[in-house]
């Protein structure tokens, strides 16, 4: 069993920054794909940023150059540094981990993998 707990969401003005965190507990594998997906009202869930156990990263086109994903394996924590936030970034942000699907870009391309573990989400609102 895996538990993911996100924090760090909130309301910010356009151009501002936020840092999301996701703490993992329970079963932890040394081989993983882990990342952030988001969903805005009326829109499909989309990939934001991801990282794998080799340190490779992958970003959605709309956040490249603005967001940075990182992981602290010792603290079992995933981060998302979000800079230059825009109103279109407003969404519920979910932390996700998968221990079965590789490579990273294949996993990132579809949020529906049944072997994904999801957090409860943290709301980000940009005005």
mmCIF file with all atom_site columns, N, CA and C in Angstrom, residues 38 46-49 58-66 108:
data_model
loop_
_atom_site.group_PDB
_atom_site.id
_atom_site.type_symbol
_atom_site.label_atom_id
_atom_site.label_alt_id
_atom_site.label_comp_id
_atom_site.label_asym_id
_atom_site.label_entity_id
_atom_site.label_seq_id
_atom_site.pdbx_PDB_ins_code
_atom_site.Cartn_x
_atom_site.Cartn_y
_atom_site.Cartn_z
_atom_site.occupancy
_atom_site.B_iso_or_equiv
_atom_site.pdbx_formal_charge
_atom_site.auth_seq_id
_atom_site.auth_comp_id
_atom_site.auth_asym_id
_atom_site.auth_atom_id
_atom_site.pdbx_PDB_model_num
ATOM 1  N N  . UNK A 1 38  ? -2.383 17.379 -13.345 1.00 0.00 ? 38  UNK A N  1
ATOM 2  C CA . UNK A 1 38  ? -3.341 18.386 -12.892 1.00 0.00 ? 38  UNK A CA 1
ATOM 3  C C  . UNK A 1 38  ? -4.636 18.255 -13.671 1.00 0.00 ? 38  UNK A C  1
ATOM 4  N N  . UNK A 1 46  ? -4.063 16.178 -17.145 1.00 0.00 ? 46  UNK A N  1
ATOM 5  C CA . UNK A 1 46  ? -2.877 16.272 -17.977 1.00 0.00 ? 46  UNK A CA 1
ATOM 6  C C  . UNK A 1 46  ? -1.609 16.182 -17.143 1.00 0.00 ? 46  UNK A C  1
ATOM 7  N N  . UNK A 1 47  ? -0.563 15.680 -17.787 1.00 0.00 ? 47  UNK A N  1
ATOM 8  C CA . UNK A 1 47  ? 0.721  15.594 -17.133 1.00 0.00 ? 47  UNK A CA 1
ATOM 9  C C  . UNK A 1 47  ? 1.390  16.954 -17.039 1.00 0.00 ? 47  UNK A C  1
ATOM 10 N N  . UNK A 1 48  ? 2.002  17.225 -15.903 1.00 0.00 ? 48  UNK A N  1
ATOM 11 C CA . UNK A 1 48  ? 2.696  18.491 -15.679 1.00 0.00 ? 48  UNK A CA 1
ATOM 12 C C  . UNK A 1 48  ? 4.208  18.280 -15.730 1.00 0.00 ? 48  UNK A C  1
ATOM 13 N N  . UNK A 1 49  ? 4.702  17.403 -14.851 1.00 0.00 ? 49  UNK A N  1
ATOM 14 C CA . UNK A 1 49  ? 6.141  17.154 -14.775 1.00 0.00 ? 49  UNK A CA 1
ATOM 15 C C  . UNK A 1 49  ? 6.374  15.822 -14.096 1.00 0.00 ? 49  UNK A C  1
ATOM 16 N N  . UNK A 1 58  ? 10.731 14.899 -17.285 1.00 0.00 ? 58  UNK A N  1
ATOM 17 C CA . UNK A 1 58  ? 9.875  15.130 -18.446 1.00 0.00 ? 58  UNK A CA 1
ATOM 18 C C  . UNK A 1 58  ? 8.854  16.176 -18.059 1.00 0.00 ? 58  UNK A C  1
ATOM 19 N N  . UNK A 1 59  ? 8.558  17.106 -18.991 1.00 0.00 ? 59  UNK A N  1
ATOM 20 C CA . UNK A 1 59  ? 7.641  18.202 -18.695 1.00 0.00 ? 59  UNK A CA 1
ATOM 21 C C  . UNK A 1 59  ? 6.581  18.334 -19.772 1.00 0.00 ? 59  UNK A C  1
ATOM 22 N N  . UNK A 1 60  ? 5.412  18.792 -19.349 1.00 0.00 ? 60  UNK A N  1
ATOM 23 C CA . UNK A 1 60  ? 4.399  19.165 -20.309 1.00 0.00 ? 60  UNK A CA 1
ATOM 24 C C  . UNK A 1 60  ? 4.824  20.433 -21.036 1.00 0.00 ? 60  UNK A C  1
ATOM 25 N N  . UNK A 1 61  ? 4.403  20.579 -22.276 1.00 0.00 ? 61  UNK A N  1
ATOM 26 C CA . UNK A 1 61  ? 4.849  21.712 -23.084 1.00 0.00 ? 61  UNK A CA 1
ATOM 27 C C  . UNK A 1 61  ? 4.490  23.051 -22.456 1.00 0.00 ? 61  UNK A C  1
ATOM 28 N N  . UNK A 1 62  ? 3.350  23.132 -21.799 1.00 0.00 ? 62  UNK A N  1
ATOM 29 C CA . UNK A 1 62  ? 2.884  24.416 -21.278 1.00 0.00 ? 62  UNK A CA 1
ATOM 30 C C  . UNK A 1 62  ? 3.653  24.895 -20.054 1.00 0.00 ? 62  UNK A C  1
ATOM 31 N N  . UNK A 1 63  ? 4.453  24.034 -19.440 1.00 0.00 ? 63  UNK A N  1
ATOM 32 C CA . UNK A 1 63  ? 5.166  24.429 -18.213 1.00 0.00 ? 63  UNK A CA 1
ATOM 33 C C  . UNK A 1 63  ? 6.681  24.438 -18.381 1.00 0.00 ? 63  UNK A C  1
ATOM 34 N N  . UNK A 1 64  ? 7.161  24.027 -19.542 1.00 0.00 ? 64  UNK A N  1
ATOM 35 C CA . UNK A 1 64  ? 8.611  23.997 -19.757 1.00 0.00 ? 64  UNK A CA 1
ATOM 36 C C  . UNK A 1 64  ? 9.210  25.382 -19.550 1.00 0.00 ? 64  UNK A C  1
ATOM 37 N N  . UNK A 1 65  ? 10.305 25.422 -18.809 1.00 0.00 ? 65  UNK A N  1
ATOM 38 C CA . UNK A 1 65  ? 10.981 26.682 -18.539 1.00 0.00 ? 65  UNK A CA 1
ATOM 39 C C  . UNK A 1 65  ? 10.429 27.424 -17.335 1.00 0.00 ? 65  UNK A C  1
ATOM 40 N N  . UNK A 1 66  ? 9.288  26.988 -16.818 1.00 0.00 ? 66  UNK A N  1
ATOM 41 C CA . UNK A 1 66  ? 8.674  27.654 -15.663 1.00 0.00 ? 66  UNK A CA 1
ATOM 42 C C  . UNK A 1 66  ? 8.623  26.749 -14.428 1.00 0.00 ? 66  UNK A C  1
ATOM 43 N N  . UNK A 1 108 ? 4.289  9.031  -18.644 1.00 0.00 ? 108 UNK A N  1
ATOM 44 C CA . UNK A 1 108 ? 3.786  10.385 -18.529 1.00 0.00 ? 108 UNK A CA 1
ATOM 45 C C  . UNK A 1 108 ? 2.676  10.679 -19.533 1.00 0.00 ? 108 UNK A C  1
#
